[in-house]
Coordinates of C-alpha atoms in Angstrom, one line a residue:
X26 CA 26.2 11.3 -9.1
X27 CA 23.6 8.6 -7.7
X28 CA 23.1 5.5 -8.7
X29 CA 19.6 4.0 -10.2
X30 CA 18.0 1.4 -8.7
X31 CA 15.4 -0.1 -10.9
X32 CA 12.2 -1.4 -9.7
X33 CA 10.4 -4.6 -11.0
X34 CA 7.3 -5.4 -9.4
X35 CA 6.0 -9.1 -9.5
X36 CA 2.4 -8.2 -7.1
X37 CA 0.8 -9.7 -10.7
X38 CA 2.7 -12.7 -10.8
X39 CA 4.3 -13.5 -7.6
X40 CA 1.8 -11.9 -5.4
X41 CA -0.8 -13.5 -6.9
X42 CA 0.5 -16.9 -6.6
X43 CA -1.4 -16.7 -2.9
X44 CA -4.3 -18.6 -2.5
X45 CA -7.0 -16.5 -2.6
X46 CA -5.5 -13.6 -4.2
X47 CA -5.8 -14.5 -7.8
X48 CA -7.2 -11.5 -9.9
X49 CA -9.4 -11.5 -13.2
X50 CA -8.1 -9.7 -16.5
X51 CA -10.1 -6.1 -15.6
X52 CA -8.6 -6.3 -12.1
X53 CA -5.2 -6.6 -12.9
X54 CA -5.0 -3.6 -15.6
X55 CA -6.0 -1.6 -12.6
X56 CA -3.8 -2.6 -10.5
X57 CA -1.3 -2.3 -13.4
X58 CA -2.0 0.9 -14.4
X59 CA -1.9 1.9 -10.4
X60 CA 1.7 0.4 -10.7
X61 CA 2.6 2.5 -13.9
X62 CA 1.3 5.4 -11.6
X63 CA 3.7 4.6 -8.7
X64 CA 6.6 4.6 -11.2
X65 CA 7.7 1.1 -11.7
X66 CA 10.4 0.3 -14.3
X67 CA 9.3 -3.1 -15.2
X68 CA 5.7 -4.8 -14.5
X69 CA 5.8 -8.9 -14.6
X70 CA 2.5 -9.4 -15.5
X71 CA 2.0 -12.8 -15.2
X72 CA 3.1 -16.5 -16.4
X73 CA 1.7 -17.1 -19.6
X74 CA 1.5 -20.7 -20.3
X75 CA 0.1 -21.3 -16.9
X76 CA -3.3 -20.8 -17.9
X77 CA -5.5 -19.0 -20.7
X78 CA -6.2 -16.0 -18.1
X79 CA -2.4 -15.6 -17.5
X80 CA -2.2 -15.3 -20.9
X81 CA -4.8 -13.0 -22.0
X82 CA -3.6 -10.5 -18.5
X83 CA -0.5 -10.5 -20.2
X84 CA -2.4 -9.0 -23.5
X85 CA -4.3 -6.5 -22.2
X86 CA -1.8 -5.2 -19.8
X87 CA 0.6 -4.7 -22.3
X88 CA -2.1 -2.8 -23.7
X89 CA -3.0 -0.7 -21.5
X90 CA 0.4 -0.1 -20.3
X91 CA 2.3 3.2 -21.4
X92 CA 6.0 3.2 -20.8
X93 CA 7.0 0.3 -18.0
X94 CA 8.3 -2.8 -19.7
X95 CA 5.8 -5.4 -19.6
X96 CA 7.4 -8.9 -18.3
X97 CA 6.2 -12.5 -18.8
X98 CA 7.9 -15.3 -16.9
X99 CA 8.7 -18.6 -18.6
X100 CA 10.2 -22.0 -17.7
X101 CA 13.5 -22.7 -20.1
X102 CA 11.1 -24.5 -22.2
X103 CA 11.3 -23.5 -26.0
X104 CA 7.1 -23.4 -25.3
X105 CA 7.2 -21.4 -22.5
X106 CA 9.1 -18.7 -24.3
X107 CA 6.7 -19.0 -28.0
X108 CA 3.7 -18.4 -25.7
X109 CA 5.2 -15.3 -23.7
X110 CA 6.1 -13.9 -27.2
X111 CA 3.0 -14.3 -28.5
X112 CA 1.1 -12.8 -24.8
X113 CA 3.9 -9.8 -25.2
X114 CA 3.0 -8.7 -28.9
X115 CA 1.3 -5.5 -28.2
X116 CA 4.1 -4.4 -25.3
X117 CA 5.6 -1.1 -26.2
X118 CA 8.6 -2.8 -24.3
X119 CA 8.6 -6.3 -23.8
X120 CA 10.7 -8.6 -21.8
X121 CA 10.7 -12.2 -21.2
X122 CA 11.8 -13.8 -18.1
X123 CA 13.7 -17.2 -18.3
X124 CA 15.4 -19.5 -15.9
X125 CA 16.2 -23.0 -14.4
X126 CA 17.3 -24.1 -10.8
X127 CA 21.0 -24.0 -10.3
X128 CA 21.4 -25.1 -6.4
X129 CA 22.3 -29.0 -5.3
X130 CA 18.5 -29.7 -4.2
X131 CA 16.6 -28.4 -7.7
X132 CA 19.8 -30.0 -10.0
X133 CA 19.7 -33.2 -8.5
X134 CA 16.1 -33.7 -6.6
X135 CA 13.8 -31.6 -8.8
X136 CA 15.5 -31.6 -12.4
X137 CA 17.2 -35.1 -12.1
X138 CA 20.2 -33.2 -13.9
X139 CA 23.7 -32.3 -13.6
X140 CA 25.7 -28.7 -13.8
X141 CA 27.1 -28.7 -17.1
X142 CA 23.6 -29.7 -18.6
X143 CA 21.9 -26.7 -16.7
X144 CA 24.9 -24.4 -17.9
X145 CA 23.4 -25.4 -21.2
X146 CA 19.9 -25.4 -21.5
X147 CA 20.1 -21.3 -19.7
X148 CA 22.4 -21.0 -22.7
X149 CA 20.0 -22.3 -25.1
X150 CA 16.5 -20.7 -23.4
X151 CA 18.3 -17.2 -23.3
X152 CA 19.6 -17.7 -27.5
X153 CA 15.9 -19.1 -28.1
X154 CA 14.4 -15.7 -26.0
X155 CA 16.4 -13.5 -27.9
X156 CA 15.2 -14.2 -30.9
X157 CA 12.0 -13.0 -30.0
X158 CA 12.9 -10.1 -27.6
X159 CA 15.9 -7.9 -27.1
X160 CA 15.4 -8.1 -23.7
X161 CA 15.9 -11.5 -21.6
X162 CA 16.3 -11.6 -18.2
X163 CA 17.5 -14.9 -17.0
X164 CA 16.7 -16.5 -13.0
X165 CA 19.0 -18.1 -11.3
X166 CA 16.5 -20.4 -9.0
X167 CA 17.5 -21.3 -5.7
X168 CA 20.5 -19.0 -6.1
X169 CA 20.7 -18.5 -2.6
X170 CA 21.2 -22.0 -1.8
X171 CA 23.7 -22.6 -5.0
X172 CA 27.3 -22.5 -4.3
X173 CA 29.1 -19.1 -5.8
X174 CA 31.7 -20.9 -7.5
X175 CA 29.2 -22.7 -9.9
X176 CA 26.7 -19.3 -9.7
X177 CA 29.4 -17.3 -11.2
X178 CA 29.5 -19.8 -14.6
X179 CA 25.8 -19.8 -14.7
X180 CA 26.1 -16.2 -14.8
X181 CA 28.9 -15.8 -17.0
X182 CA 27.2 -18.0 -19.2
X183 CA 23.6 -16.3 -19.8
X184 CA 25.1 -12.7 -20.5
X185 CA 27.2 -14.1 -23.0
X186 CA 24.2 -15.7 -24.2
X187 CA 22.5 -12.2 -24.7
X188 CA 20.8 -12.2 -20.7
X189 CA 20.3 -8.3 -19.9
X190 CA 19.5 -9.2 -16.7
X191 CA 20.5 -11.5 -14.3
X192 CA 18.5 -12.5 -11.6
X193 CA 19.7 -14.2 -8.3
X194 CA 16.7 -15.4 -6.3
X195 CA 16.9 -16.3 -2.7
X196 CA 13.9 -18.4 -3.7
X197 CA 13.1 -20.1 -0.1
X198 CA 14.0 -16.8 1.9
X199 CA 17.2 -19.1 3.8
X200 CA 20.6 -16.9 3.3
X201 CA 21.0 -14.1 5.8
X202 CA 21.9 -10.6 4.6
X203 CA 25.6 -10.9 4.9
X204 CA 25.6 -13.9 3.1
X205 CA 23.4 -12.6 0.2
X206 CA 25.4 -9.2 0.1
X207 CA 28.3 -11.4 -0.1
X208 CA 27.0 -13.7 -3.3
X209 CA 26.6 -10.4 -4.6
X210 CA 29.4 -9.0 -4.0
X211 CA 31.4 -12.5 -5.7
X212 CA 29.5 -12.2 -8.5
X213 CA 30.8 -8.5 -9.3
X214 CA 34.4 -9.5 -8.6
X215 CA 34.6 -12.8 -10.2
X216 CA 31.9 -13.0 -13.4
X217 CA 34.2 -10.8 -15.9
X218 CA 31.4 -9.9 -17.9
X219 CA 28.9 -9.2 -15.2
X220 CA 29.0 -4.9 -16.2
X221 CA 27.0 -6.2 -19.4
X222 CA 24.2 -6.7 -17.4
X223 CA 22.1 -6.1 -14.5
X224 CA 22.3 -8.0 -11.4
X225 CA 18.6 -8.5 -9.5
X226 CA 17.5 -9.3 -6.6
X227 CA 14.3 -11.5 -5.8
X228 CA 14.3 -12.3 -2.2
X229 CA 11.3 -14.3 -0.3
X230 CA 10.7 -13.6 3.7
X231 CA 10.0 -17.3 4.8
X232 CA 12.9 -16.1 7.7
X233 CA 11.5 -12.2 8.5
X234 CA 15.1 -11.2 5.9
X235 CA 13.7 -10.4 2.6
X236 CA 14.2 -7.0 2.4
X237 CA 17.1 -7.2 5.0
X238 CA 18.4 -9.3 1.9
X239 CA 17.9 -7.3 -0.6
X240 CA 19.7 -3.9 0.8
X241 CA 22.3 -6.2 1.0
X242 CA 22.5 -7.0 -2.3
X243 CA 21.7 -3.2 -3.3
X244 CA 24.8 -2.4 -1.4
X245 CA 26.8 -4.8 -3.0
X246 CA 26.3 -4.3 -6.0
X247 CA 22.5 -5.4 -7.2
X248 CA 20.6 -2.7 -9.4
X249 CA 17.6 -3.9 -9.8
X250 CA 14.9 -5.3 -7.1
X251 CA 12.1 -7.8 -7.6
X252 CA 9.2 -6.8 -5.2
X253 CA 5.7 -6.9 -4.4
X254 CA 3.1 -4.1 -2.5
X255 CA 2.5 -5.2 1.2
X256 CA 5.3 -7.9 0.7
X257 CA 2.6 -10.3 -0.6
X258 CA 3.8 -13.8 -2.6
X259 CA 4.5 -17.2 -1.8
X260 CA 4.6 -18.6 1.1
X261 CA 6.2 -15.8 3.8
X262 CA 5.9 -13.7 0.5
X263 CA 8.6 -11.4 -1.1
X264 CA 10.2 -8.4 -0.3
X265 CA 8.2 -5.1 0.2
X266 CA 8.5 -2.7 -2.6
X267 CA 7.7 0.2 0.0
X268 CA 10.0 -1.2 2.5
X269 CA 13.1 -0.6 -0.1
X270 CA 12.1 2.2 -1.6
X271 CA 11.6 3.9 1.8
X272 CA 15.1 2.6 2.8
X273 CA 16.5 4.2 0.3
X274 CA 14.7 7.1 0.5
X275 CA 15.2 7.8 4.1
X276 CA 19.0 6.7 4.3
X277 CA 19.5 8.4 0.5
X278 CA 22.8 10.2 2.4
X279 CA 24.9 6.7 2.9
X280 CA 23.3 4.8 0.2
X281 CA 22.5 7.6 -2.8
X282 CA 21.2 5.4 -5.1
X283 CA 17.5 7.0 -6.9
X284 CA 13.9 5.1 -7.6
X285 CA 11.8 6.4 -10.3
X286 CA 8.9 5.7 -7.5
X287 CA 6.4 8.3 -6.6
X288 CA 6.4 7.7 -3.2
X289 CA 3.2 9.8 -2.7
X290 CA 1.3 6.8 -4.0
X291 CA 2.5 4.1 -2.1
X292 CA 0.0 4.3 0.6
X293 CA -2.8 4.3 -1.9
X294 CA -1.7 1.8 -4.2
X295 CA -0.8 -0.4 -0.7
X296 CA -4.8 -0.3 0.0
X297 CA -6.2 -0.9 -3.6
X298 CA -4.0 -4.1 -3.8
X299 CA -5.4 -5.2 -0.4
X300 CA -8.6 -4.7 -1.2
X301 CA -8.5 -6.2 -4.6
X302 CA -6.4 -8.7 -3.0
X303 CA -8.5 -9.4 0.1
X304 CA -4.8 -9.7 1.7
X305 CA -5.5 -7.3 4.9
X306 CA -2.2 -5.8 5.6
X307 CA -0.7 -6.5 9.4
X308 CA -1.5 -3.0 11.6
X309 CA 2.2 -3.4 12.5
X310 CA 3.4 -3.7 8.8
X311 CA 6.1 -1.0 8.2
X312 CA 5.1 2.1 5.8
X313 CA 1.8 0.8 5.3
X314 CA 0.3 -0.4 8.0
X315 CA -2.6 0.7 10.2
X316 CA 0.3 1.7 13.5
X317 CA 2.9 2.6 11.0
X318 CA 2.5 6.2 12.0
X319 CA 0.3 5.9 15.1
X320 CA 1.5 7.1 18.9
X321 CA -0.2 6.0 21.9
X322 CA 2.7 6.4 25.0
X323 CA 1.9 9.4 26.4
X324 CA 6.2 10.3 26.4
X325 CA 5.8 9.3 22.4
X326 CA 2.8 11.4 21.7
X327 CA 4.2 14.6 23.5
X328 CA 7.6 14.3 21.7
X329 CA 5.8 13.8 18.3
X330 CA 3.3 17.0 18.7
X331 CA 6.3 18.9 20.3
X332 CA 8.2 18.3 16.8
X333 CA 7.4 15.2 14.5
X334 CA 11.4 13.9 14.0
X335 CA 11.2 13.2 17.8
X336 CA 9.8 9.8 17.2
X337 CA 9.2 10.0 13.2
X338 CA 11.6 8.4 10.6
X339 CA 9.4 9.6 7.9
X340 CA 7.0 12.2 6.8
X341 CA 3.9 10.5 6.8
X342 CA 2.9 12.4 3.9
X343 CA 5.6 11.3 1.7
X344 CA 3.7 7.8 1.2
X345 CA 0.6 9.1 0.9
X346 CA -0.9 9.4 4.6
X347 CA -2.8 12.9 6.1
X348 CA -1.3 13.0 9.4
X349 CA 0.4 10.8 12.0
X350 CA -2.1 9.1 14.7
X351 CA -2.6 9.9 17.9
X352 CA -4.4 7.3 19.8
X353 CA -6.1 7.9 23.1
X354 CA -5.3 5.0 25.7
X355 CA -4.8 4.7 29.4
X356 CA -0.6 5.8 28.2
X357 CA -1.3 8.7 26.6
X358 CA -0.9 12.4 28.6
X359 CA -2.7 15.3 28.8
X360 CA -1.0 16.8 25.4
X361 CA -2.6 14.1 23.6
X362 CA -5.5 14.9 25.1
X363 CA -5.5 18.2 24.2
X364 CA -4.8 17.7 21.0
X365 CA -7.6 15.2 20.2
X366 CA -9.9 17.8 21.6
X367 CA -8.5 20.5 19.6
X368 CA -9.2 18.9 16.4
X369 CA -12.8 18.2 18.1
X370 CA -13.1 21.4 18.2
X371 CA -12.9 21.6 21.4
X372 CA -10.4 24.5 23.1
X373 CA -10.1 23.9 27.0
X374 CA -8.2 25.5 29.8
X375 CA -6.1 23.8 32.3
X376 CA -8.3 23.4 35.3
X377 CA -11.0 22.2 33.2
X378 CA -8.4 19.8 30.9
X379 CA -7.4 18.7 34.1
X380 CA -10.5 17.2 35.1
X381 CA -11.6 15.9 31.9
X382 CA -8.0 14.0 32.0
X383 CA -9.0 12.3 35.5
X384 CA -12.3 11.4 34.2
X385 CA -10.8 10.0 30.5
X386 CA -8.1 7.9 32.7
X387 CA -10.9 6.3 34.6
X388 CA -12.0 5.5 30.9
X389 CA -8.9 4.9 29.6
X390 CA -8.5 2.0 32.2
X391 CA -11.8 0.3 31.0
X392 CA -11.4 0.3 27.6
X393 CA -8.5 -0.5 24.9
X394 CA -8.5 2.2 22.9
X395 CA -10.7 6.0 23.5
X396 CA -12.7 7.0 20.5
X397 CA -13.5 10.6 19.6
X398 CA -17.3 10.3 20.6
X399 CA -16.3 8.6 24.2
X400 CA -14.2 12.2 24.4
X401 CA -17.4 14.0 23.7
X402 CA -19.3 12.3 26.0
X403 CA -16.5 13.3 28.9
X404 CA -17.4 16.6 27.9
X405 CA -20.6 16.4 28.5
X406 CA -21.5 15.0 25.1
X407 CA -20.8 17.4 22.2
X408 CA -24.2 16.9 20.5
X409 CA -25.2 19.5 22.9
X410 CA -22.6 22.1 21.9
X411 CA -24.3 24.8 20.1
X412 CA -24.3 24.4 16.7
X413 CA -24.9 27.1 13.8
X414 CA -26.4 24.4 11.6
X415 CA -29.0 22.0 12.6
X416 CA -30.8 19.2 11.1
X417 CA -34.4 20.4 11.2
X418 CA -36.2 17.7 9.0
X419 CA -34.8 14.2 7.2
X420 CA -37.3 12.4 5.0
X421 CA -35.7 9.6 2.5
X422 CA -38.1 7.4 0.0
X423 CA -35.8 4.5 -0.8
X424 CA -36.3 0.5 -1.7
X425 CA -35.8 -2.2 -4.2
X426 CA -36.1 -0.9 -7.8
X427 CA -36.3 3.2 -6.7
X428 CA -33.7 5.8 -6.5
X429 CA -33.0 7.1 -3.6
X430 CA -34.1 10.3 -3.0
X431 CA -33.6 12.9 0.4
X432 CA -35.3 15.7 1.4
X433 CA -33.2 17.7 4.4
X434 CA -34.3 20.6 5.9
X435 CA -31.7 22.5 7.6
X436 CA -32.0 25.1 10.3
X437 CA -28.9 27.9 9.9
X438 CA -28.8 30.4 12.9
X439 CA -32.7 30.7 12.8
X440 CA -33.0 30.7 8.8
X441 CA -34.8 27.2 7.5
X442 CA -33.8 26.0 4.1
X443 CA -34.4 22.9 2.2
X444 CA -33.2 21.1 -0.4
X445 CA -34.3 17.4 -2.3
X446 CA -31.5 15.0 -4.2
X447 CA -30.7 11.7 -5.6
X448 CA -27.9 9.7 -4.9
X449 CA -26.7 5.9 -5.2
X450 CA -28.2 5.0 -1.9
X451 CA -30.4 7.0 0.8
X452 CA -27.1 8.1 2.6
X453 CA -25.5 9.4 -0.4
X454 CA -28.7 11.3 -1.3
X455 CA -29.5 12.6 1.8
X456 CA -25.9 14.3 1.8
X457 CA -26.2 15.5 -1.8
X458 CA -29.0 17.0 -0.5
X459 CA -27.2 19.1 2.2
X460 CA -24.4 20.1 0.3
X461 CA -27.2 21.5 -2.0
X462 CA -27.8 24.0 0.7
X463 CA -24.3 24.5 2.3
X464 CA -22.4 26.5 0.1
X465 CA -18.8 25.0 0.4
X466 CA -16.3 22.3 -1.5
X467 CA -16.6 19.8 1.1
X468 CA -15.0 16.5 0.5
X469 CA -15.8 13.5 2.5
X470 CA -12.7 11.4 3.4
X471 CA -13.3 8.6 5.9
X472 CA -16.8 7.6 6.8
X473 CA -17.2 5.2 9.4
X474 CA -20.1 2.8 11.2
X475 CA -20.5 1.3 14.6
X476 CA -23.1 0.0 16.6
X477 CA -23.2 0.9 19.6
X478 CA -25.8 -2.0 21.2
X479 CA -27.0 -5.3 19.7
X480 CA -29.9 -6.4 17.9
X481 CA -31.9 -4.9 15.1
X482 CA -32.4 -1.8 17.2
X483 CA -29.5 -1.1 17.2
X484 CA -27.8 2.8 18.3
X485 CA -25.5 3.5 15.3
X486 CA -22.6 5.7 15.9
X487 CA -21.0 7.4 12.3
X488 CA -18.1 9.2 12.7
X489 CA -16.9 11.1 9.4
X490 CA -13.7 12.9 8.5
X491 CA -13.9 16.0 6.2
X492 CA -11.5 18.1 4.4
X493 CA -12.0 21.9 3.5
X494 CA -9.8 24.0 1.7
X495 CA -7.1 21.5 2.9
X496 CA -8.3 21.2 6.4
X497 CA -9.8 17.9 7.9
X498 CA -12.5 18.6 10.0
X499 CA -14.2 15.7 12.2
X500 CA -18.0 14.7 12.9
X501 CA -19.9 12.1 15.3
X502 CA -24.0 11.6 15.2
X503 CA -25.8 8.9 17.3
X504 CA -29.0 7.2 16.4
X505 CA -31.1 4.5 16.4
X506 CA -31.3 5.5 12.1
X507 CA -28.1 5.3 10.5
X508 CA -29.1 7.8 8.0
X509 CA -30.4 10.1 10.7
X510 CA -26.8 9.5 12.3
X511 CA -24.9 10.0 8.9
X512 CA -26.1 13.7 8.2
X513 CA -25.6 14.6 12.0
X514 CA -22.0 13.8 11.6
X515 CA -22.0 15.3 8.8
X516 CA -23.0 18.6 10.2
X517 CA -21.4 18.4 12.7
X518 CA -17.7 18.5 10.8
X519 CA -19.3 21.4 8.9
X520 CA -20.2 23.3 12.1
X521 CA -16.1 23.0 12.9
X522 CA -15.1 24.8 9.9
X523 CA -13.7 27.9 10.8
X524 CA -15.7 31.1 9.6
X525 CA -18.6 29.1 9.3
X526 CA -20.6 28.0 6.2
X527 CA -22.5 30.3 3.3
X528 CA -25.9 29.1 2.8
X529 CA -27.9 28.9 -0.8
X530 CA -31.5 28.1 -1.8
X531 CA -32.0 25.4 -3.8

């Protein structure tokens, strides 16, 4: 039988600690409600007493919160904990999250304080917690700096106290992961009440370790993990929640221990706490990031398309993404090549893939990375494929204080048809418009602007990704009016769906 691994997620407290992250009270039910999706066990949804909006997050999220237990983090401060009680009210299941610094530096340089008087006042702030809460988790801060010996009291100390979880912090990210597996490890063997609780970890990457760290203390022992999405907090930030759970996930055969996460959502929840966040996440980041699941060596991109688990860990599609990347540069080989083109729509045989490979090195060697549309123009540019569909007429009345409306007119293998619509802005019409005449569930995915040139005349590239009936299908369109260009891409990732399109008048 597995273990269970429980996941507390601190992206509304911790994470938001970074400058320029902080969130207001409709923001963070979102994101909270995202997290509830993902399949946390416990959300820490802010610091109460901080400030008035800490507070009232606290509320609302414990409102809008289903099952997850909704945690509130407190100083061992007898007003600390009254105000966390109070912000926790309306939690289905609340916890409250108390603690004091136990290493040399916090006893003697921050709290002015000595051992015995810090055994006692965790004592007395996990007694005072539990008379609001059944649930106290108590942290241990600077644990990873704070010798075992005296850790092991502390620890004793709190569960006897009521403490149902026990937290041990390497708040300044400094042990390494044999030394943190190791605290663990002590703390199991030598704290002879330590199976009435939980042991946590809360690790911060100011040394690259965090989740290095906390696998460590997962295999020693640990069952529950403090983490963040993208890894963002203080300083260096924390551990990764996607990091571990894909750990785990991946290497389930040694370590068989079981999330409750829905790993399916990571990638999106990854990209709505970015946004939110404005914390762009590193191309290189692991799980999440831009190159996670991209391939541009040309040895790298044949092995992957010759069978994924050549050069793939994980199934993209287990976090959430489409398809792996294949990106075109001067290191990629004709197989990449191919397939690029095939997705175009493109089917070539070898003498003539042969010389559009010559003429995309050449390319290749000029620029950093190929797009699909420099492809198209190696083939003599794809606008002047022939196409089933073509835009016949565009006409959009748009401006200040009007709605948008579009009138396309569409030529389909000789037959005109027309159609008018409304939409939030003149692109958005003029594409209700044409799905008014195509008759097919088309649903756009990625939609993307470039200029090509400078200045206010600008040639606009738009290159869209759709998906039918589970296939993605892409489109590129050219002009000098970006609407012009968005409907031509458009069409042109209709025109690619096999078996063509049914037409309808409006």
């Amino acid at each position: 039988m597995s273990d269970r691994l429980y996941i507390f997620d601190t992206t509304l407290r911790d994470g938001e600690q970074v400058p320029g992250c902080q969130l207001n009270t409709v923001e963070k039910i979102e994101v909270a409600r995202a997290l509830e999706e993902l399949g946390v066990d416990v959300i820490e949804a802010g610091f109460p007493i901080s400030s008035p909006g800490d507070f009232n997050s606290v509320v609302e999220i414990s409102k809008a919160v289903t099952w997850p237990t909704i945690c509130a983090l407190t100083r061992a401060v007898e007003k600390d904990i009254d105000v966390a009680a109070e912000a926790l009210k309306f939690a289905k299941k609340g916890r409250i999250h108390t603690g004091i610094g136990t290493s040399f530096y916090h006893i003697h340089h921050k709290l002015n304080s000595n051992q015995d008087e810090i055994i006692e006042r965790a004592i007395a702030a996990v007694k005072y917690a539990k008379r609001y809460v059944e649930d106290v988790e108590f942290y241990a801060e600077d644990a990873g700096r704070t010798e075992n010996e005296y850790l092991a009291r502390v620890v004793e100390a709190v569960i006897k106290a009521g403490a149902t979880v026990v937290n041990i912090p390497d708040t300044t990210g400094y042990t390494m992961p044999h030394e943190f597996g190791a605290k663990i490890k002590y703390l199991i063997d030598n704290v002879p009440n330590v199976h009435k609780a939980i042991l946590s970890t809360h690790c911060h990457n100011d040394l690259g370790m965090a989740t290095a760290n906390t696998i460590a203390g997962i295999m020693n022992g640990a069952r529950q993990a403090e983490v963040t999405i993208n890894g963002i907090g203080e300083r260096a930030g924390n551990t990764s929640l996607e990091e571990v759970v894909m750990i785990l996930k991946s290497r389930y055969a040694i370590l068989n221990i079981d999330t409750n996460i829905n790993t399916k959502n990571i990638y999106k929840t990854s990209r709505m706490v970015s946004n939110m966040m404005n914390m762009p996440v590193q191309p290189n980041k692991a799980i999440v990031g831009r190159n996670a699941f991209a391939h541009s060596s040309g040895i790298h991109q044949d092995g992957v398309l010759k069978n994924r688990e050549n050069y793939e860990i994980m199934d993209p599609a287990d976090v959430g993404i489409n398809e792996s990347s294949i990106v075109l540069t001067a290191r990629s080989g004709r197989a990449a090549l191919r397939h690029r083109l095939e997705i175009m729509g493109f089917e070539l045989d070898k003498e003539k893939l042969d010389e559009v490979y010559e003429q995309f090195l050449k390319l290749a060697d000029k620029k950093k990375d190929v797009k699909d549309d420099d492809v198209a123009a190696l083939l003599g540019d794809a606008t002047q494929k022939e196409r089933r569909i073509k835009l016949d007429f565009l006409q959009v009345v748009t401006g200040k204080g009007l709605v948008p409306i579009a009138n396309v007119r569409l030529d389909i293998s000789g037959e005109i048809l027309d159609a008018t619509a409304s939409g939030n802005g003149p692109v958005d019409a003029a594409l209700k418009a044409v799905k008014k005449i195509i008759h097919r569930k088309v649903v756009l995915e990625e939609f993307l602007i470039q200029a090509i040139t400078h200045g206010s005349d600008d040639l606009g590239k738009v290159h869209m990704q759709v998906n039918h009936e589970g296939g993605n299908y892409h489109g590129f369109g050219a002009n000098t009016d970006i609407i012009t260009a968005s409907v031509e891409a458009f069409l042109d990732a209709i025109n690619k769906i096999p078996g063509g399109v049914r037409a309808k008048k409006e």
